[in-house]
mmCIF file of C-alpha atoms in Angstrom:
data_model
loop_
_atom_site.group_PDB
_atom_site.id
_atom_site.type_symbol
_atom_site.label_atom_id
_atom_site.label_comp_id
_atom_site.label_asym_id
_atom_site.label_seq_id
_atom_site.Cartn_x
_atom_site.Cartn_y
_atom_site.Cartn_z
ATOM 1 C CA MET Y 1 0.000 0.000 0.000
ATOM 2 C CA LYS Y 2 1.453 3.323 -1.022
ATOM 3 C CA MET Y 3 1.690 6.206 1.413
ATOM 4 C CA ILE Y 4 0.414 9.257 -0.494
ATOM 5 C CA THR Y 5 2.149 12.529 0.394
ATOM 6 C CA VAL Y 6 0.963 16.048 -0.376
ATOM 7 C CA GLU Y 7 3.568 16.141 -3.135
ATOM 8 C CA ASP Y 8 2.156 12.912 -4.609
ATOM 9 C CA PHE Y 9 -1.324 14.419 -4.551
ATOM 10 C CA TYR Y 10 -0.235 17.408 -6.625
ATOM 11 C CA LYS Y 11 1.772 15.309 -9.054
ATOM 12 C CA ASN Y 12 -1.250 13.059 -9.666
ATOM 13 C CA ALA Y 13 -3.626 16.012 -10.012
ATOM 14 C CA ALA Y 14 -1.281 17.775 -12.442
ATOM 15 C CA ALA Y 15 -0.875 14.609 -14.523
ATOM 16 C CA PHE Y 16 -4.635 14.167 -14.826
ATOM 17 C CA GLY Y 17 -5.187 17.803 -15.736
ATOM 18 C CA ASN Y 18 -2.221 18.041 -18.094
ATOM 19 C CA THR Y 19 -0.999 21.030 -16.136
ATOM 20 C CA THR Y 20 1.813 21.922 -13.731
ATOM 21 C CA VAL Y 21 2.061 21.415 -9.990
ATOM 22 C CA GLU Y 22 2.798 25.131 -9.545
ATOM 23 C CA SER Y 23 -0.518 26.084 -11.149
ATOM 24 C CA LEU Y 24 -2.396 24.095 -8.509
ATOM 25 C CA LEU Y 25 -0.653 25.605 -5.490
ATOM 26 C CA PRO Y 26 -2.347 28.476 -3.645
ATOM 27 C CA ALA Y 27 -0.594 31.833 -3.563
ATOM 28 C CA GLY Y 28 1.549 32.439 -0.501
ATOM 29 C CA ILE Y 29 1.359 28.893 0.843
ATOM 30 C CA ASN Y 30 5.153 28.553 0.932
ATOM 31 C CA LYS Y 31 5.232 31.258 3.608
ATOM 32 C CA GLU Y 32 2.783 29.316 5.771
ATOM 33 C CA ILE Y 33 3.293 26.759 8.502
ATOM 34 C CA GLY Y 34 1.954 23.511 7.097
ATOM 35 C CA HIS Y 35 -0.113 23.145 3.965
ATOM 36 C CA PHE Y 36 -3.725 23.843 3.004
ATOM 37 C CA ASN Y 37 -5.683 23.912 -0.249
ATOM 38 C CA VAL Y 38 -9.289 23.632 -1.350
ATOM 39 C CA PHE Y 39 -10.712 22.181 -4.563
ATOM 40 C CA ASN Y 40 -13.914 21.881 -6.545
ATOM 41 C CA VAL Y 41 -14.851 18.216 -6.997
ATOM 42 C CA LYS Y 42 -16.488 18.778 -10.376
ATOM 43 C CA GLU Y 43 -13.313 20.351 -11.757
ATOM 44 C CA ILE Y 44 -11.138 17.530 -10.424
ATOM 45 C CA PHE Y 45 -13.573 14.900 -11.656
ATOM 46 C CA GLU Y 46 -13.437 16.319 -15.163
ATOM 47 C CA ARG Y 47 -9.795 15.233 -15.223
ATOM 48 C CA ILE Y 48 -10.434 11.655 -14.143
ATOM 49 C CA LYS Y 49 -13.887 10.847 -15.538
ATOM 50 C CA LYS Y 50 -12.402 8.858 -18.402
ATOM 51 C CA ASP Y 51 -11.417 6.416 -15.677
ATOM 52 C CA PRO Y 52 -13.631 7.195 -12.651
ATOM 53 C CA SER Y 53 -12.426 4.098 -10.823
ATOM 54 C CA HIS Y 54 -8.956 5.620 -10.625
ATOM 55 C CA VAL Y 55 -9.277 6.966 -7.090
ATOM 56 C CA PRO Y 56 -6.673 5.039 -5.070
ATOM 57 C CA TYR Y 57 -7.413 3.376 -1.755
ATOM 58 C CA ASN Y 58 -4.310 4.354 0.165
ATOM 59 C CA ARG Y 59 -3.080 5.967 3.324
ATOM 60 C CA ARG Y 60 -2.558 9.647 2.766
ATOM 61 C CA LEU Y 61 -0.065 11.604 4.816
ATOM 62 C CA TYR Y 62 -2.435 14.551 5.096
ATOM 63 C CA TYR Y 63 -5.954 15.259 6.330
ATOM 64 C CA LYS Y 64 -8.928 15.708 4.035
ATOM 65 C CA ILE Y 65 -12.476 16.968 4.457
ATOM 66 C CA ASN Y 66 -14.637 16.029 1.491
ATOM 67 C CA LEU Y 67 -18.183 17.131 0.619
ATOM 68 C CA VAL Y 68 -19.242 14.358 -1.771
ATOM 69 C CA GLN Y 69 -22.268 15.058 -3.970
ATOM 70 C CA GLY Y 70 -23.305 12.260 -6.266
ATOM 71 C CA HIS Y 71 -23.707 8.495 -6.327
ATOM 72 C CA ASN Y 72 -20.555 7.044 -4.755
ATOM 73 C CA ILE Y 73 -19.195 4.218 -2.703
ATOM 74 C CA ALA Y 74 -16.870 5.266 0.109
ATOM 75 C CA GLU Y 75 -14.398 2.779 1.536
ATOM 76 C CA TYR Y 76 -13.073 3.704 4.972
ATOM 77 C CA ALA Y 77 -10.710 1.240 6.654
ATOM 78 C CA ASP Y 78 -12.567 -2.063 6.241
ATOM 79 C CA LYS Y 79 -16.025 -0.490 5.950
ATOM 80 C CA THR Y 80 -18.022 0.261 2.786
ATOM 81 C CA ILE Y 81 -20.610 3.065 2.732
ATOM 82 C CA HIS Y 82 -23.035 3.630 -0.131
ATOM 83 C CA ILE Y 83 -23.704 7.314 -0.821
ATOM 84 C CA GLU Y 84 -26.772 7.986 -2.939
ATOM 85 C CA LYS Y 85 -26.823 11.772 -2.709
ATOM 86 C CA SER Y 86 -24.491 13.717 -0.385
ATOM 87 C CA ALA Y 87 -22.014 12.923 2.364
ATOM 88 C CA LEU Y 88 -19.277 14.530 4.426
ATOM 89 C CA LEU Y 89 -16.060 12.507 4.772
ATOM 90 C CA PHE Y 90 -13.209 13.216 7.182
ATOM 91 C CA GLY Y 91 -9.957 11.541 6.144
ATOM 92 C CA THR Y 92 -7.013 11.018 8.480
ATOM 93 C CA PRO Y 93 -3.467 9.762 7.830
ATOM 94 C CA LYS Y 94 -4.094 6.913 10.257
ATOM 95 C CA ILE Y 95 -6.694 5.133 8.142
ATOM 96 C CA PRO Y 96 -6.839 4.352 4.392
ATOM 97 C CA TYR Y 97 -9.930 5.483 2.514
ATOM 98 C CA SER Y 98 -11.239 6.119 -0.978
ATOM 99 C CA TRP Y 99 -14.372 7.154 -2.796
ATOM 100 C CA GLN Y 100 -15.493 5.380 -5.953
ATOM 101 C CA PRO Y 101 -17.789 7.409 -8.259
ATOM 102 C CA GLN Y 102 -20.677 5.348 -9.581
ATOM 103 C CA ASP Y 103 -21.649 7.767 -12.361
ATOM 104 C CA LEU Y 104 -20.370 10.885 -14.114
ATOM 105 C CA ASN Y 105 -22.638 13.328 -12.259
ATOM 106 C CA GLN Y 106 -20.278 14.414 -9.477
ATOM 107 C CA ALA Y 107 -20.038 17.668 -7.516
ATOM 108 C CA GLY Y 108 -18.953 19.009 -4.158
ATOM 109 C CA SER Y 109 -15.707 20.322 -2.672
ATOM 110 C CA PHE Y 110 -12.807 19.120 -0.599
ATOM 111 C CA CYS Y 111 -9.858 20.565 1.277
ATOM 112 C CA ILE Y 112 -6.551 18.996 2.216
ATOM 113 C CA PHE Y 113 -4.245 20.078 5.021
ATOM 114 C CA THR Y 114 -1.318 18.822 7.051
ATOM 115 C CA ASP Y 115 -1.208 18.556 10.823
ATOM 116 C CA GLU Y 116 1.238 21.488 10.890
ATOM 117 C CA PHE Y 117 -1.445 23.714 9.358
ATOM 118 C CA LEU Y 118 -3.632 23.196 12.428
ATOM 119 C CA VAL Y 119 -0.740 23.171 14.885
ATOM 120 C CA GLN Y 120 -1.970 23.979 18.396
ATOM 121 C CA SER Y 121 -0.143 27.298 18.598
ATOM 122 C CA LYS Y 122 -2.082 28.485 15.540
ATOM 123 C CA SER Y 123 -5.457 26.779 15.932
ATOM 124 C CA GLY Y 124 -5.776 26.198 19.670
ATOM 125 C CA VAL Y 125 -6.583 22.497 19.136
ATOM 126 C CA VAL Y 126 -4.716 19.195 19.135
ATOM 127 C CA LEU Y 127 -5.833 17.649 15.870
ATOM 128 C CA ASP Y 128 -5.730 13.975 16.844
ATOM 129 C CA ALA Y 129 -7.479 14.715 20.139
ATOM 130 C CA LEU Y 130 -10.598 15.882 18.294
ATOM 131 C CA PRO Y 131 -13.465 13.328 18.426
ATOM 132 C CA ILE Y 132 -13.926 13.382 14.641
ATOM 133 C CA PHE Y 133 -10.436 11.913 14.210
ATOM 134 C CA SER Y 134 -10.585 9.510 17.171
ATOM 135 C CA PRO Y 135 -9.824 5.828 16.499
ATOM 136 C CA GLY Y 136 -12.510 3.236 15.950
ATOM 137 C CA GLY Y 137 -15.040 5.500 14.269
ATOM 138 C CA CYS Y 138 -16.232 5.840 10.701
ATOM 139 C CA PRO Y 139 -16.483 9.593 9.998
ATOM 140 C CA VAL Y 140 -18.556 9.420 6.823
ATOM 141 C CA PHE Y 141 -21.902 11.182 7.326
ATOM 142 C CA LEU Y 142 -24.875 11.108 4.974
ATOM 143 C CA LEU Y 143 -26.374 14.605 4.644
ATOM 144 C CA THR Y 144 -29.767 16.186 4.168
ATOM 145 C CA ASP Y 145 -30.265 18.854 1.488
ATOM 146 C CA GLU Y 146 -30.167 21.578 4.147
ATOM 147 C CA GLN Y 147 -26.929 20.256 5.651
ATOM 148 C CA THR Y 148 -25.386 20.002 2.183
ATOM 149 C CA GLU Y 149 -26.175 23.668 1.494
ATOM 150 C CA GLU Y 150 -24.695 24.777 4.824
ATOM 151 C CA ILE Y 151 -21.463 22.848 4.269
ATOM 152 C CA ALA Y 152 -21.210 23.976 0.643
ATOM 153 C CA ALA Y 153 -21.424 27.578 1.882
ATOM 154 C CA ILE Y 154 -18.388 27.041 4.130
ATOM 155 C CA PHE Y 155 -16.402 25.599 1.234
ATOM 156 C CA LYS Y 156 -17.443 28.543 -0.933
ATOM 157 C CA LYS Y 157 -16.005 30.929 1.653
ATOM 158 C CA MET Y 158 -12.804 28.878 1.645
ATOM 159 C CA GLN Y 159 -12.488 29.103 -2.136
ATOM 160 C CA GLN Y 160 -13.126 32.846 -2.121
ATOM 161 C CA GLU Y 161 -10.631 33.425 0.680
ATOM 162 C CA ILE Y 162 -7.795 31.375 -0.731
ATOM 163 C CA ALA Y 163 -8.043 33.372 -3.962
ATOM 164 C CA SER Y 164 -7.911 36.682 -2.082
ATOM 165 C CA ASP Y 165 -4.868 38.799 -1.251
ATOM 166 C CA TYR Y 166 -5.881 39.258 2.391
ATOM 167 C CA LEU Y 167 -2.711 39.188 4.486
ATOM 168 C CA TYR Y 168 -4.178 36.941 7.202
ATOM 169 C CA LYS Y 169 -6.241 34.698 4.935
ATOM 170 C CA TYR Y 170 -4.693 31.454 6.225
ATOM 171 C CA ASP Y 171 -5.702 32.312 9.780
ATOM 172 C CA LEU Y 172 -9.241 32.753 8.512
ATOM 173 C CA LEU Y 173 -9.017 29.484 6.557
ATOM 174 C CA ARG Y 174 -8.035 27.676 9.759
ATOM 175 C CA ASN Y 175 -11.263 28.926 11.290
ATOM 176 C CA TYR Y 176 -13.242 27.569 8.327
ATOM 177 C CA VAL Y 177 -11.547 24.175 8.686
ATOM 178 C CA LEU Y 178 -12.432 24.124 12.378
ATOM 179 C CA GLU Y 179 -15.995 25.127 11.500
ATOM 180 C CA LEU Y 180 -16.255 22.056 9.247
ATOM 181 C CA ILE Y 181 -14.737 19.848 11.932
ATOM 182 C CA HIS Y 182 -17.211 21.070 14.552
ATOM 183 C CA TYR Y 183 -20.075 20.677 12.079
ATOM 184 C CA GLY Y 184 -19.035 17.065 11.562
ATOM 185 C CA GLN Y 185 -18.654 16.411 15.273
ATOM 186 C CA LYS Y 186 -22.216 17.581 15.842
ATOM 187 C CA LEU Y 187 -23.288 14.867 13.402
ATOM 188 C CA GLN Y 188 -21.679 12.226 15.627
ATOM 189 C CA PRO Y 189 -23.896 10.210 17.991
ATOM 190 C CA LEU Y 190 -24.309 12.046 21.276
ATOM 191 C CA THR Y 191 -22.929 9.051 23.194
ATOM 192 C CA THR Y 192 -19.503 9.846 21.746
ATOM 193 C CA TYR Y 193 -19.299 12.827 24.078
ATOM 194 C CA ASN Y 194 -20.843 11.443 27.244
ATOM 195 C CA ASN Y 195 -17.448 10.661 28.772
ATOM 196 C CA SER Y 196 -17.176 11.416 32.473
ATOM 197 C CA HIS Y 197 -13.873 12.724 33.701
ATOM 198 C CA ASN Y 198 -13.310 10.028 36.295
ATOM 199 C CA ALA Y 199 -10.333 7.734 36.564
ATOM 200 C CA SER Y 200 -12.031 4.818 34.816
ATOM 201 C CA ALA Y 201 -12.943 6.916 31.795
ATOM 202 C CA ARG Y 202 -9.392 8.211 31.670
ATOM 203 C CA VAL Y 203 -7.932 4.691 31.672
ATOM 204 C CA SER Y 204 -10.344 3.615 28.950
ATOM 205 C CA SER Y 205 -9.470 6.633 26.814
ATOM 206 C CA LEU Y 206 -5.733 6.086 27.267
ATOM 207 C CA PHE Y 207 -6.056 2.428 26.306
ATOM 208 C CA ILE Y 208 -7.859 3.281 23.049
ATOM 209 C CA GLU Y 209 -5.235 5.907 22.250
ATOM 210 C CA LEU Y 210 -2.392 3.486 23.032
ATOM 211 C CA LEU Y 211 -3.991 0.759 20.909
ATOM 212 C CA GLU Y 212 -4.366 3.060 17.935
ATOM 213 C CA ARG Y 213 -0.754 4.230 18.192
ATOM 214 C CA GLN Y 214 0.359 0.748 17.129
ATOM 215 C CA PHE Y 215 -1.100 1.423 13.679
ATOM 216 C CA PRO Y 216 -0.947 1.833 10.746
ATOM 217 C CA ILE Y 217 1.606 -0.782 9.753
ATOM 218 C CA ALA Y 218 3.610 0.887 7.004
ATOM 219 C CA SER Y 219 6.153 -1.798 6.099
ATOM 220 C CA PRO Y 220 6.708 -5.546 6.586
ATOM 221 C CA ASP Y 221 9.642 -4.726 8.869
ATOM 222 C CA GLN Y 222 7.419 -2.831 11.286
ATOM 223 C CA LYS Y 223 6.049 -4.841 14.204
ATOM 224 C CA ILE Y 224 3.506 -3.730 16.769
ATOM 225 C CA ALA Y 225 5.062 -3.176 20.174
ATOM 226 C CA LEU Y 226 2.080 -4.134 22.345
ATOM 227 C CA ARG Y 227 0.267 -7.382 21.675
ATOM 228 C CA THR Y 228 -1.500 -8.683 24.806
ATOM 229 C CA ALA Y 229 -3.873 -7.303 27.417
ATOM 230 C CA LYS Y 230 -1.030 -7.486 29.961
ATOM 231 C CA ASP Y 231 1.233 -5.456 27.647
ATOM 232 C CA TYR Y 232 -1.315 -2.629 27.623
ATOM 233 C CA ALA Y 233 -2.047 -2.857 31.354
ATOM 234 C CA ASP Y 234 1.661 -2.681 32.173
ATOM 235 C CA GLN Y 235 2.073 0.335 29.901
ATOM 236 C CA LEU Y 236 -0.830 2.083 31.653
ATOM 237 C CA ALA Y 237 0.426 1.069 35.126
ATOM 238 C CA VAL Y 238 -2.811 -0.705 36.072
ATOM 239 C CA HIS Y 239 -3.666 -4.345 36.760
ATOM 240 C CA SER Y 240 -4.914 -6.235 33.718
ATOM 241 C CA ASN Y 241 -8.099 -7.198 35.588
ATOM 242 C CA HIS Y 242 -8.834 -3.536 36.322
ATOM 243 C CA LEU Y 243 -8.253 -2.534 32.705
ATOM 244 C CA ASN Y 244 -10.550 -5.322 31.550
ATOM 245 C CA LYS Y 245 -13.287 -4.265 34.011
ATOM 246 C CA VAL Y 246 -13.051 -0.600 32.988
ATOM 247 C CA LEU Y 247 -13.271 -1.387 29.286
ATOM 248 C CA LYS Y 248 -16.127 -3.835 29.740
ATOM 249 C CA GLU Y 249 -18.128 -1.255 31.690
ATOM 250 C CA SER Y 250 -17.449 1.665 29.346
ATOM 251 C CA THR Y 251 -17.458 -0.072 25.947
ATOM 252 C CA GLY Y 252 -19.072 -3.456 26.416
ATOM 253 C CA LYS Y 253 -15.912 -5.191 25.166
ATOM 254 C CA THR Y 254 -13.000 -6.783 26.984
ATOM 255 C CA THR Y 255 -9.379 -5.748 26.475
ATOM 256 C CA THR Y 256 -8.715 -8.859 24.396
ATOM 257 C CA GLU Y 257 -11.779 -8.194 22.224
ATOM 258 C CA HIS Y 258 -10.598 -4.636 21.502
ATOM 259 C CA ILE Y 259 -7.119 -5.826 20.573
ATOM 260 C CA ALA Y 260 -8.472 -8.642 18.412
ATOM 261 C CA ALA Y 261 -10.885 -6.347 16.549
ATOM 262 C CA ARG Y 262 -8.137 -3.843 15.764
ATOM 263 C CA LEU Y 263 -5.744 -6.571 14.630
ATOM 264 C CA ILE Y 264 -8.400 -7.994 12.320
ATOM 265 C CA GLN Y 265 -9.150 -4.554 10.883
ATOM 266 C CA GLU Y 266 -5.471 -3.992 10.114
ATOM 267 C CA ALA Y 267 -5.040 -7.528 8.780
ATOM 268 C CA ARG Y 268 -7.930 -7.046 6.345
ATOM 269 C CA ILE Y 269 -6.421 -3.783 5.124
ATOM 270 C CA LEU Y 270 -2.997 -5.340 4.596
ATOM 271 C CA LEU Y 271 -4.454 -8.376 2.824
ATOM 272 C CA ARG Y 272 -6.514 -6.138 0.559
ATOM 273 C CA GLN Y 273 -4.069 -3.394 -0.191
ATOM 274 C CA THR Y 274 -0.526 -4.779 -0.086
ATOM 275 C CA ASP Y 275 1.414 -7.480 -1.874
ATOM 276 C CA TRP Y 276 3.162 -8.556 1.330
ATOM 277 C CA ASN Y 277 3.105 -12.291 1.840
ATOM 278 C CA ILE Y 278 0.927 -13.574 4.654
ATOM 279 C CA SER Y 279 3.922 -14.503 6.806
ATOM 280 C CA GLU Y 280 5.095 -10.874 6.669
ATOM 281 C CA ILE Y 281 1.621 -9.650 7.654
ATOM 282 C CA ALA Y 282 1.506 -12.135 10.525
ATOM 283 C CA TYR Y 283 4.912 -10.987 11.783
ATOM 284 C CA SER Y 284 4.015 -7.284 11.605
ATOM 285 C CA LEU Y 285 0.883 -7.966 13.672
ATOM 286 C CA GLY Y 286 2.863 -9.689 16.417
ATOM 287 C CA PHE Y 287 2.406 -13.359 15.513
ATOM 288 C CA GLU Y 288 5.634 -15.325 15.639
ATOM 289 C CA GLN Y 289 4.161 -18.228 13.687
ATOM 290 C CA LEU Y 290 1.977 -18.120 10.584
ATOM 291 C CA SER Y 291 -0.233 -20.911 11.887
ATOM 292 C CA HIS Y 292 -1.096 -18.878 14.990
ATOM 293 C CA PHE Y 293 -2.114 -15.909 12.835
ATOM 294 C CA SER Y 294 -4.164 -18.086 10.464
ATOM 295 C CA ASN Y 295 -6.009 -19.748 13.347
ATOM 296 C CA PHE Y 296 -6.665 -16.380 15.020
ATOM 297 C CA PHE Y 297 -7.914 -14.809 11.789
ATOM 298 C CA LYS Y 298 -10.220 -17.712 10.949
ATOM 299 C CA LYS Y 299 -11.640 -17.779 14.475
ATOM 300 C CA GLN Y 300 -12.489 -14.075 14.253
ATOM 301 C CA THR Y 301 -13.788 -13.955 10.672
ATOM 302 C CA ALA Y 302 -14.693 -17.551 9.681
ATOM 303 C CA LEU Y 303 -12.328 -17.118 6.711
ATOM 304 C CA SER Y 304 -8.640 -17.819 6.306
ATOM 305 C CA PRO Y 305 -6.208 -15.042 5.323
ATOM 306 C CA VAL Y 306 -5.685 -16.808 1.993
ATOM 307 C CA GLU Y 307 -9.432 -16.814 1.304
ATOM 308 C CA VAL Y 308 -9.678 -13.070 2.040
ATOM 309 C CA ARG Y 309 -6.732 -12.329 -0.243
ATOM 310 C CA ASN Y 310 -8.221 -14.478 -3.026
ATOM 311 C CA LEU Y 311 -11.531 -12.623 -2.717
ATOM 312 C CA VAL Y 312 -9.651 -9.381 -3.444
ATOM 313 C CA GLY Y 313 -7.744 -10.891 -6.339
#
């Protein structure tokens, strides 16, 4: 699976449009901390509509907020979401995603930005601490017509501002990005935010954060550092029984169930999107023997790793 950088994005966009990378860059961005740009989906789609399936499913090393208007299929991690009309998608470097147009009638807008663009000293937020980018979710939201109009209006302000010569336009653009993020977070189920600030909730939150830090697996040489419930409990300086009790009460799942679910999610991604052999995938996920990985995978999914890979092929 290729890791798509901002530079790769511009090279691909320029190649499709038969233009130069420089022509796609916003004025003054080189003077900014981080990177930001905003695009019209219809204009981009005009460049790729001869091959609308050519929207790669990869991990991108930048963030993306996408207002999708049209019939599409969105793939986010190991989930597939059918979009009949409009949706708002939040992409993070941690999780691979793609959208697959199902017809030629596409519209909407999207912006891309790096974590440096929303650095805390500039934006007042810690990007990965925001609920919309928290692990385990699926931040693709189907929209009503009214919601689509409201979001499109924010993107329109972005496009007008980035074309302006206002000296502090990137500070204003940060505010628009945060406005989109908060709009999306209000679309999340209310239970996402009902976290009490007691010790148990803190332990649960730290466990989820620690689990997600093990991923993504970027190369066959990379191996997750924490594999068992005891590994995580030791790292959090709590007893494994206490960690298990806290997680069961707050999430309904045991520590082992959380770890297993995340390993399976990553295994599916690697089987789908890389050409690594299954022994390499097993090793990177902390299994010393291929047979142990195969048995674990089949127990969790009722399929063998080979069967999942053959389904993709």
